[in-house]
């Protein structure tokens, strides 16, 4: 228990340090949002103009559209003759995951969102969690109707992150040097209960009844 509390305290301290660094950048991100949206502050403008300059919006949208107009192309190149079959397998897996990793949107939509954030803010982050999902299908055999559970997806997924909810290691100079990276997520009580229901024998979140 003491070890668990020590880990929790360390994580909270890391979060406060990273949040302080993120809050210092928040003003710059807000200004970029205002430029993109063409926001006019009536308390600061010296004129009564209601027409904004759409250059930032147009530049960002055109650049993102040109960079990501089509599905990214690439393939594995075998270094030796014995790697030819493995390269073909990895190419097939890449196409399979691209077409099936659609939890929260298609891969094109999620990649577009990531490129858009990187263009507007200068950087962007996304998670690649492992996603396992089952679904129930109905089988009709004459007059008999059976329901069967099948695996809908079992593989990597992609989740774009809001830059304001990312808290990297403040001592690192690049992402590879980060000893830790925290991500803030806002979820509902129903989502917490669904996570617990997926593994009733060992629920992840405790005392949910007190939140109701």
Coordinates of N, CA and C in Angstrom, one line a residue:
X1 N 0.8 -1.2 0.0 CA 0.0 0.0 0.0 C 0.9 1.3 0.0
X2 N 1.9 1.2 0.8 CA 2.8 2.4 0.8 C 3.5 2.6 -0.5
X3 N 3.9 1.5 -1.2 CA 4.5 1.6 -2.5 C 3.5 2.2 -3.5
X4 N 2.3 1.8 -3.4 CA 1.3 2.3 -4.3 C 1.0 3.8 -4.1
X5 N 1.0 4.2 -2.9 CA 0.8 5.6 -2.6 C 2.0 6.4 -3.1
X6 N 3.2 5.9 -3.0 CA 4.4 6.6 -3.4 C 4.4 6.8 -4.9
X7 N 3.9 5.7 -5.6 CA 3.8 5.8 -7.1 C 2.8 6.9 -7.5
X8 N 1.6 6.9 -6.8 CA 0.6 7.9 -7.0 C 1.1 9.3 -6.8
X9 N 1.8 9.5 -5.7 CA 2.4 10.8 -5.4 C 3.4 11.3 -6.5
X10 N 4.2 10.3 -7.0 CA 5.1 10.7 -8.0 C 4.4 11.0 -9.3
X11 N 3.4 10.3 -9.6 CA 2.6 10.6 -10.9 C 1.9 12.0 -10.8
X12 N 1.4 12.3 -9.6 CA 0.7 13.6 -9.4 C 1.7 14.7 -9.5
X13 N 2.9 14.5 -8.9 CA 4.0 15.6 -9.0 C 4.4 15.8 -10.5
X14 N 4.5 14.7 -11.2 CA 4.9 14.8 -12.6 C 3.8 15.5 -13.4
X15 N 2.5 15.3 -13.1 CA 1.4 15.9 -13.8 C 1.4 17.4 -13.5
X16 N 1.6 17.8 -12.3 CA 1.6 19.3 -11.9 C 2.8 20.0 -12.6
X17 N 3.9 19.4 -12.7 CA 5.1 20.0 -13.4 C 4.8 20.1 -14.9
X18 N 4.2 19.0 -15.5 CA 3.9 19.1 -16.9 C 2.8 20.0 -17.2
X19 N 1.8 20.1 -16.4 CA 0.7 21.0 -16.6 C 1.1 22.5 -16.5
X20 N 2.1 22.7 -15.7 CA 2.6 24.1 -15.6 C 3.2 24.5 -16.9
X21 N 4.0 23.6 -17.5 CA 4.7 23.8 -18.8 C 3.6 24.0 -19.9
X22 N 2.6 23.1 -19.9 CA 1.6 23.2 -20.9 C 0.8 24.5 -20.8
X23 N 0.5 24.9 -19.6 CA -0.3 26.2 -19.4 C 0.5 27.4 -19.9
X24 N 1.8 27.3 -19.9 CA 2.6 28.4 -20.4 C 2.5 28.5 -22.0
X25 N 2.2 27.4 -22.6 CA 2.1 27.4 -24.1 C 0.6 27.6 -24.5
X26 N -0.3 27.5 -23.6 CA -1.7 27.6 -23.9 C -2.1 28.9 -24.6
X27 N -1.5 30.0 -24.2 CA -1.8 31.3 -24.8 C -1.4 31.3 -26.3
X28 N -0.3 30.7 -26.6 CA 0.2 30.6 -28.0 C -0.8 29.8 -28.8
X29 N -1.3 28.7 -28.3 CA -2.2 27.8 -29.0 C -3.6 28.6 -29.2
X30 N -4.0 29.3 -28.1 CA -5.2 30.1 -28.3 C -5.1 31.1 -29.4
X31 N -4.0 31.8 -29.5 CA -3.8 32.8 -30.6 C -3.8 32.1 -31.9
X32 N -3.3 30.9 -32.0 CA -3.3 30.2 -33.3 C -4.8 29.8 -33.7
X33 N -5.5 29.4 -32.6 CA -7.0 29.1 -32.9 C -7.7 30.4 -33.4
X34 N -7.4 31.5 -32.8 CA -8.1 32.8 -33.2 C -7.7 33.1 -34.6
X35 N -6.5 32.9 -35.0 CA -6.1 33.2 -36.3 C -6.8 32.3 -37.3
X36 N -6.8 31.0 -37.0 CA -7.5 30.1 -37.9 C -9.0 30.4 -38.0
X37 N -9.6 30.8 -36.9 CA -11.1 31.0 -37.0 C -11.4 32.4 -37.4
X38 N -10.4 33.3 -37.5 CA -10.6 34.7 -37.9 C -11.4 35.5 -36.8
X39 N -11.0 35.3 -35.6 CA -11.7 35.9 -34.5 C -11.3 37.4 -34.4
X40 N -12.2 38.3 -34.2 CA -12.0 39.7 -34.0 C -12.4 40.1 -32.6
X41 N -11.5 40.6 -31.9 CA -11.7 41.1 -30.5 C -12.2 42.6 -30.6
X42 N -13.5 42.8 -30.3 CA -14.0 44.2 -30.5 C -13.4 45.1 -29.5
X43 N -12.8 44.6 -28.4 CA -12.3 45.5 -27.4 C -10.8 46.0 -27.8
X44 N -10.2 45.3 -28.7 CA -8.9 45.7 -29.1 C -8.8 46.2 -30.5
X45 N -9.7 45.9 -31.4 CA -9.6 46.4 -32.8 C -9.8 47.9 -32.8
X46 N -9.1 48.6 -33.7 CA -9.2 50.1 -33.8 C -10.3 50.5 -34.8
X47 N -10.9 49.5 -35.5 CA -11.9 49.8 -36.5 C -13.1 49.0 -36.2
X48 N -14.2 49.2 -37.0 CA -15.4 48.5 -36.9 C -15.5 47.4 -38.0
X49 N -14.4 47.0 -38.5 CA -14.5 46.0 -39.6 C -15.0 44.7 -39.1
X50 N -15.8 44.1 -39.9 CA -16.4 42.8 -39.6 C -15.9 41.7 -40.5
X51 N -14.9 42.0 -41.4 CA -14.4 41.1 -42.4 C -13.0 40.7 -41.9
X52 N -12.8 39.4 -41.8 CA -11.4 38.9 -41.3 C -10.6 38.5 -42.5
X53 N -9.3 38.4 -42.3 CA -8.4 37.9 -43.3 C -8.4 36.3 -43.1
X54 N -8.8 35.7 -44.2 CA -8.9 34.2 -44.1 C -7.6 33.5 -44.6
X55 N -6.5 34.2 -44.7 CA -5.3 33.6 -45.2 C -4.8 32.4 -44.3
X56 N -4.8 32.5 -42.9 CA -4.4 31.4 -42.1 C -5.3 30.2 -42.3
X57 N -6.6 30.4 -42.3 CA -7.5 29.3 -42.5 C -7.3 28.6 -43.9
X58 N -7.1 29.4 -44.9 CA -6.9 28.9 -46.3 C -5.6 28.1 -46.4
X59 N -4.5 28.7 -45.8 CA -3.2 28.0 -45.9 C -3.2 26.7 -45.2
X60 N -3.8 26.6 -44.0 CA -3.9 25.4 -43.3 C -4.7 24.3 -44.0
X61 N -5.9 24.7 -44.5 CA -6.8 23.7 -45.1 C -6.2 23.2 -46.4
X62 N -5.6 24.1 -47.2 CA -5.0 23.7 -48.5 C -3.8 22.8 -48.2
X63 N -2.9 23.2 -47.2 CA -1.8 22.3 -47.0 C -2.2 20.9 -46.5
X64 N -3.1 20.9 -45.6 CA -3.5 19.6 -45.1 C -4.2 18.8 -46.2
X65 N -5.0 19.4 -47.0 CA -5.6 18.7 -48.1 C -4.7 18.2 -49.1
X66 N -3.6 18.9 -49.4 CA -2.6 18.4 -50.3 C -1.7 17.3 -49.8
X67 N -1.3 17.5 -48.5 CA -0.5 16.5 -47.8 C -1.2 15.2 -47.7
X68 N -2.5 15.3 -47.4 CA -3.3 14.0 -47.1 C -4.5 13.9 -48.0
X69 N -4.3 14.0 -49.3 CA -5.4 13.9 -50.2 C -5.8 12.4 -50.4
X70 N -4.8 11.5 -50.3 CA -5.0 10.1 -50.5 C -4.4 9.3 -49.4
X71 N -4.7 8.0 -49.4 CA -4.2 7.1 -48.5 C -2.6 7.0 -48.6
X72 N -1.9 7.1 -47.5 CA -0.4 7.0 -47.6 C 0.0 5.7 -48.2
X73 N 1.0 5.8 -49.0 CA 1.5 4.6 -49.7 C 2.9 4.2 -49.2
X74 N 3.1 2.9 -49.1 CA 4.4 2.5 -48.7 C 4.4 1.0 -48.6
X75 N 5.6 0.4 -48.6 CA 5.7 -1.1 -48.5 C 7.0 -1.5 -47.9
X76 N 7.1 -2.7 -47.4 CA 8.2 -3.2 -46.8 C 9.2 -3.7 -47.9
X77 N 10.5 -3.4 -47.8 CA 11.5 -3.9 -48.7 C 12.3 -4.9 -48.0
X78 N 12.4 -6.1 -48.6 CA 13.2 -7.2 -47.9 C 14.7 -6.9 -48.2
X79 N 15.5 -7.1 -47.1 CA 16.9 -6.9 -47.2 C 17.6 -8.1 -47.7
X80 N 17.0 -9.3 -47.5 CA 17.6 -10.6 -47.9 C 16.5 -11.4 -48.6
X81 N 16.9 -12.4 -49.4 CA 16.0 -13.3 -50.1 C 15.0 -13.9 -49.1
X82 N 15.5 -14.3 -47.9 CA 14.6 -14.9 -47.0 C 13.6 -14.0 -46.3
X83 N 13.7 -12.7 -46.6 CA 12.7 -11.7 -46.0 C 11.6 -11.4 -47.0
X84 N 11.6 -12.0 -48.2 CA 10.6 -11.6 -49.2 C 9.2 -12.0 -48.7
X85 N 9.0 -13.2 -48.2 CA 7.7 -13.6 -47.7 C 7.2 -12.8 -46.5
X86 N 8.2 -12.5 -45.6 CA 7.8 -11.7 -44.4 C 7.4 -10.3 -44.8
X87 N 8.0 -9.7 -45.8 CA 7.7 -8.4 -46.3 C 6.3 -8.4 -46.9
X88 N 5.9 -9.4 -47.6 CA 4.6 -9.5 -48.2 C 3.5 -9.6 -47.1
X89 N 3.9 -10.4 -46.0 CA 2.9 -10.6 -44.9 C 2.7 -9.2 -44.2
X90 N 3.8 -8.5 -44.0 CA 3.6 -7.2 -43.3 C 2.9 -6.2 -44.2
X91 N 3.1 -6.2 -45.5 CA 2.3 -5.4 -46.4 C 0.8 -5.7 -46.3
X92 N 0.5 -7.0 -46.2 CA -0.9 -7.4 -46.1 C -1.5 -7.0 -44.8
X93 N -0.7 -7.1 -43.7 CA -1.2 -6.7 -42.4 C -1.4 -5.2 -42.3
X94 N -0.6 -4.5 -42.9 CA -0.7 -3.0 -42.9 C -2.1 -2.6 -43.6
X95 N -2.4 -3.2 -44.7 CA -3.7 -2.9 -45.4 C -4.8 -3.4 -44.6
X96 N -4.7 -4.6 -43.9 CA -5.8 -5.1 -43.1 C -6.1 -4.2 -41.9
X97 N -5.0 -3.8 -41.2 CA -5.2 -2.9 -40.0 C -5.8 -1.5 -40.5
X98 N -5.3 -1.0 -41.6 CA -5.8 0.3 -42.1 C -7.3 0.2 -42.3
X99 N -7.7 -0.8 -42.9 CA -9.2 -0.9 -43.3 C -10.0 -1.3 -42.1
X100 N -9.5 -1.9 -41.1 CA -10.3 -2.4 -40.0 C -10.2 -1.5 -38.7
X101 N -9.1 -0.8 -38.6 CA -8.9 0.1 -37.4 C -9.8 1.3 -37.5
X102 N -11.1 1.2 -37.4 CA -12.0 2.3 -37.6 C -12.8 2.6 -36.3
X103 N -12.3 2.2 -35.1 CA -12.9 2.6 -33.9 C -12.8 4.1 -33.7
X104 N -13.9 4.9 -33.6 CA -13.8 6.3 -33.5 C -13.6 7.0 -34.8
X105 N -13.7 6.3 -35.9 CA -13.6 7.0 -37.2 C -12.6 6.2 -38.1
X106 N -12.7 6.5 -39.4 CA -11.8 5.8 -40.3 C -10.4 6.3 -40.1
X107 N -9.4 5.5 -40.6 CA -8.0 5.9 -40.5 C -7.7 7.2 -41.2
X108 N -8.3 7.4 -42.3 CA -8.1 8.6 -43.1 C -8.5 9.8 -42.3
X109 N -9.7 9.7 -41.6 CA -10.2 10.8 -40.8 C -9.3 11.1 -39.6
X110 N -8.8 10.0 -39.0 CA -7.9 10.2 -37.8 C -6.5 10.7 -38.2
X111 N -6.0 10.3 -39.3 CA -4.7 10.8 -39.8 C -4.9 12.3 -40.2
X112 N -6.0 12.6 -40.9 CA -6.3 14.0 -41.3 C -6.3 14.9 -40.0
X113 N -7.0 14.4 -39.0 CA -7.0 15.2 -37.7 C -5.7 15.4 -37.2
X114 N -4.8 14.4 -37.2 CA -3.5 14.5 -36.7 C -2.6 15.5 -37.5
X115 N -2.7 15.4 -38.8 CA -1.9 16.3 -39.7 C -2.4 17.7 -39.5
X116 N -3.7 17.9 -39.4 CA -4.3 19.2 -39.2 C -3.8 19.9 -37.9
X117 N -3.8 19.1 -36.8 CA -3.3 19.7 -35.5 C -1.8 20.0 -35.6
X118 N -1.0 19.1 -36.3 CA 0.4 19.4 -36.4 C 0.7 20.6 -37.2
X119 N -0.2 20.9 -38.2 CA 0.0 22.1 -39.1 C -0.4 23.3 -38.3
X120 N -1.4 23.3 -37.5 CA -1.9 24.5 -36.8 C -1.0 24.8 -35.6
X121 N -0.7 23.8 -34.8 CA 0.1 24.0 -33.6 C 1.6 23.8 -33.7
X122 N 2.0 23.1 -34.7 CA 3.4 22.8 -34.9 C 3.8 21.5 -34.4
X123 N 2.9 20.8 -33.7 CA 3.1 19.4 -33.2 C 1.8 18.8 -32.9
X124 N 1.8 17.5 -32.8 CA 0.6 16.7 -32.5 C 1.0 15.3 -32.0
X125 N 0.1 14.8 -31.2 CA 0.3 13.4 -30.6 C -0.9 12.5 -30.9
X126 N -0.6 11.2 -30.9 CA -1.7 10.3 -31.0 C -1.2 9.0 -30.3
X127 N -2.1 8.2 -29.8 CA -1.9 7.0 -29.1 C -2.1 5.8 -30.1
X128 N -1.4 4.8 -29.9 CA -1.6 3.5 -30.7 C -1.9 2.4 -29.8
X129 N -3.1 2.4 -29.2 CA -3.4 1.3 -28.2 C -3.8 0.0 -29.0
X130 N -3.8 -1.1 -28.2 CA -4.2 -2.4 -28.8 C -5.7 -2.5 -28.5
X131 N -6.5 -2.7 -29.6 CA -7.9 -2.8 -29.4 C -8.5 -4.2 -29.7
X132 N -9.3 -4.6 -28.8 CA -9.9 -5.9 -28.9 C -11.4 -5.7 -28.7
X133 N -12.2 -6.2 -29.7 CA -13.6 -6.0 -29.7 C -14.4 -7.2 -30.2
X134 N -15.4 -7.5 -29.5 CA -16.3 -8.6 -29.9 C -17.7 -8.0 -30.3
X135 N -18.4 -8.7 -31.2 CA -19.7 -8.3 -31.6 C -20.6 -9.6 -31.7
X136 N -21.9 -9.4 -31.6 CA -22.8 -10.5 -31.6 C -23.5 -10.5 -33.0
X137 N -23.5 -11.6 -33.7 CA -24.2 -11.7 -35.0 C -25.3 -12.7 -34.9
X138 N -26.3 -12.6 -35.7 CA -27.4 -13.5 -35.7 C -27.3 -14.4 -36.9
X139 N -27.5 -15.7 -36.6 CA -27.4 -16.8 -37.6 C -28.8 -17.4 -37.7
X140 N -29.3 -17.5 -38.9 CA -30.7 -18.0 -39.2 C -30.5 -19.3 -40.0
X141 N -31.0 -20.4 -39.4 CA -30.9 -21.7 -40.0 C -32.3 -22.3 -40.0
X142 N -33.0 -22.0 -41.1 CA -34.4 -22.5 -41.2 C -35.3 -21.7 -40.2
X143 N -35.9 -22.4 -39.2 CA -36.7 -21.7 -38.2 C -35.9 -21.3 -37.0
X144 N -34.7 -21.8 -36.9 CA -33.8 -21.6 -35.7 C -33.0 -20.3 -35.9
X145 N -33.0 -19.5 -34.9 CA -32.2 -18.3 -34.8 C -31.2 -18.4 -33.7
X146 N -29.9 -18.3 -34.0 CA -28.9 -18.4 -33.1 C -28.0 -17.1 -33.0
X147 N -27.6 -16.8 -31.9 CA -26.7 -15.6 -31.7 C -25.3 -16.1 -31.4
X148 N -24.3 -15.5 -32.1 CA -23.0 -16.0 -31.9 C -22.0 -14.8 -31.7
X149 N -21.1 -15.0 -30.8 CA -20.1 -13.9 -30.6 C -18.9 -14.2 -31.5
X150 N -18.5 -13.1 -32.1 CA -17.3 -13.2 -33.0 C -16.3 -12.1 -32.7
X151 N -15.1 -12.2 -33.0 CA -14.1 -11.1 -32.8 C -14.2 -10.1 -34.0
X152 N -14.6 -8.9 -33.6 CA -14.8 -7.9 -34.6 C -13.4 -7.3 -35.0
X153 N -12.6 -7.1 -34.1 CA -11.3 -6.6 -34.4 C -10.3 -6.9 -33.3
X154 N -9.1 -7.2 -33.6 CA -8.0 -7.6 -32.7 C -6.7 -7.1 -33.3
X155 N -6.3 -5.9 -32.9 CA -5.1 -5.3 -33.4 C -4.9 -3.9 -33.0
X156 N -3.9 -3.2 -33.6 CA -3.6 -1.9 -33.2 C -4.6 -0.9 -33.6
X157 N -4.8 0.2 -32.9 CA -5.7 1.3 -33.2 C -5.0 2.6 -33.1
X158 N -5.6 3.6 -33.6 CA -5.1 5.0 -33.6 C -6.0 5.9 -32.9
X159 N -5.5 6.8 -32.0 CA -6.4 7.7 -31.3 C -5.7 9.1 -31.2
X160 N -6.2 10.0 -32.1 CA -5.6 11.4 -32.0 C -5.9 12.0 -30.7
X161 N -4.9 12.8 -30.2 CA -5.0 13.4 -28.8 C -5.1 14.9 -29.0
X162 N -5.9 15.5 -28.1 CA -5.9 17.0 -27.9 C -4.6 17.5 -27.4
X163 N -4.0 18.4 -28.0 CA -2.6 18.9 -27.5 C -2.7 19.4 -26.1
X164 N -3.9 20.0 -25.7 CA -4.0 20.5 -24.4 C -4.2 19.5 -23.3
X165 N -4.3 18.2 -23.7 CA -4.5 17.1 -22.8 C -3.2 16.2 -22.7
X166 N -2.1 16.7 -23.3 CA -0.9 15.9 -23.4 C 0.1 16.5 -22.5
X167 N 0.7 15.7 -21.6 CA 1.7 16.2 -20.6 C 3.0 15.4 -20.7
X168 N 3.9 15.8 -21.5 CA 5.1 15.0 -21.6 C 6.1 15.3 -20.5
X169 N 7.1 14.5 -20.4 CA 8.2 14.7 -19.4 C 8.9 16.0 -19.7
X170 N 8.9 16.9 -18.7 CA 9.4 18.2 -18.8 C 10.9 18.2 -18.9
X171 N 11.6 17.2 -18.5 CA 13.1 17.1 -18.6 C 13.6 16.6 -19.9
X172 N 12.7 16.1 -20.8 CA 13.1 15.5 -22.1 C 13.1 16.6 -23.2
X173 N 14.1 16.4 -24.1 CA 14.2 17.3 -25.2 C 13.5 16.8 -26.5
X174 N 13.1 15.5 -26.5 CA 12.3 15.0 -27.6 C 11.5 13.8 -27.0
X175 N 10.6 13.3 -27.8 CA 9.6 12.3 -27.4 C 10.3 11.0 -27.0
X176 N 11.4 10.6 -27.6 CA 12.1 9.4 -27.3 C 12.8 9.4 -26.0
X177 N 13.1 10.6 -25.5 CA 13.8 10.8 -24.2 C 12.8 10.9 -23.0
X178 N 11.5 10.9 -23.3 CA 10.6 11.0 -22.2 C 10.6 9.7 -21.4
X179 N 10.7 9.9 -20.1 CA 10.6 8.8 -19.1 C 9.1 8.5 -18.8
X180 N 8.3 9.5 -19.0 CA 6.9 9.3 -18.8 C 6.1 10.3 -19.7
X181 N 4.9 10.0 -20.0 CA 4.0 10.8 -20.8 C 2.6 10.6 -20.4
X182 N 2.0 11.6 -19.8 CA 0.6 11.5 -19.3 C -0.4 12.1 -20.2
X183 N -1.5 11.5 -20.3 CA -2.6 11.9 -21.2 C -3.9 12.1 -20.3
X184 N -4.5 13.3 -20.4 CA -5.7 13.5 -19.6 C -6.9 13.1 -20.5
X185 N -7.8 12.4 -19.9 CA -9.0 12.0 -20.6 C -10.3 12.2 -19.8
X186 N -11.3 12.7 -20.4 CA -12.6 13.0 -19.7 C -13.6 11.9 -20.2
X187 N -14.0 11.0 -19.2 CA -14.9 10.0 -19.6 C -16.1 10.0 -18.6
X188 N -17.2 9.4 -19.1 CA -18.4 9.4 -18.3 C -18.5 8.2 -17.3
X189 N -19.4 8.3 -16.4 CA -19.6 7.2 -15.5 C -20.0 5.9 -16.2
X190 N -20.8 6.0 -17.3 CA -21.2 4.8 -18.0 C -20.0 4.1 -18.7
X191 N -19.0 4.9 -19.1 CA -17.8 4.4 -19.7 C -17.0 3.6 -18.7
X192 N -16.9 4.2 -17.5 CA -16.2 3.5 -16.4 C -16.9 2.2 -16.0
X193 N -18.2 2.2 -16.0 CA -18.9 1.0 -15.7 C -18.8 -0.1 -16.8
X194 N -18.7 0.4 -18.0 CA -18.5 -0.5 -19.1 C -17.1 -1.2 -19.1
X195 N -16.1 -0.4 -18.7 CA -14.8 -1.0 -18.5 C -14.8 -2.1 -17.4
X196 N -15.5 -1.8 -16.3 CA -15.6 -2.8 -15.2 C -16.4 -4.0 -15.6
X197 N -17.4 -3.8 -16.4 CA -18.3 -4.9 -16.8 C -17.5 -5.8 -17.8
X198 N -16.5 -5.3 -18.5 CA -15.8 -6.2 -19.4 C -14.9 -7.2 -18.7
X199 N -14.6 -6.9 -17.4 CA -13.9 -7.9 -16.6 C -14.4 -7.9 -15.2
X200 N -15.6 -8.5 -14.9 CA -16.3 -8.4 -13.6 C -15.4 -9.0 -12.5
X201 N -14.6 -10.0 -12.8 CA -13.8 -10.7 -11.7 C -12.7 -9.8 -11.2
X202 N -12.3 -8.8 -12.0 CA -11.2 -7.9 -11.5 C -11.5 -6.5 -12.0
X203 N -12.5 -5.8 -11.5 CA -12.8 -4.4 -12.0 C -11.7 -3.5 -11.8
X204 N -11.5 -2.6 -12.8 CA -10.4 -1.7 -12.7 C -10.7 -0.5 -11.8
X205 N -11.9 0.0 -11.8 CA -12.3 1.2 -11.0 C -13.1 0.8 -9.8
X206 N -12.8 1.3 -8.7 CA -13.4 1.0 -7.4 C -14.4 2.1 -7.0
X207 N -15.4 1.7 -6.2 CA -16.3 2.7 -5.5 C -17.1 3.5 -6.5
X208 N -17.5 3.0 -7.7 CA -18.2 3.8 -8.6 C -19.6 4.1 -8.1
X209 N -20.1 3.3 -7.2 CA -21.5 3.6 -6.6 C -21.5 4.9 -5.9
X210 N -20.4 5.3 -5.3 CA -20.3 6.6 -4.6 C -20.4 7.8 -5.5
X211 N -20.1 7.6 -6.8 CA -20.2 8.7 -7.7 C -21.6 9.0 -8.2
X212 N -22.5 8.0 -8.0 CA -23.8 8.2 -8.5 C -24.6 9.1 -7.6

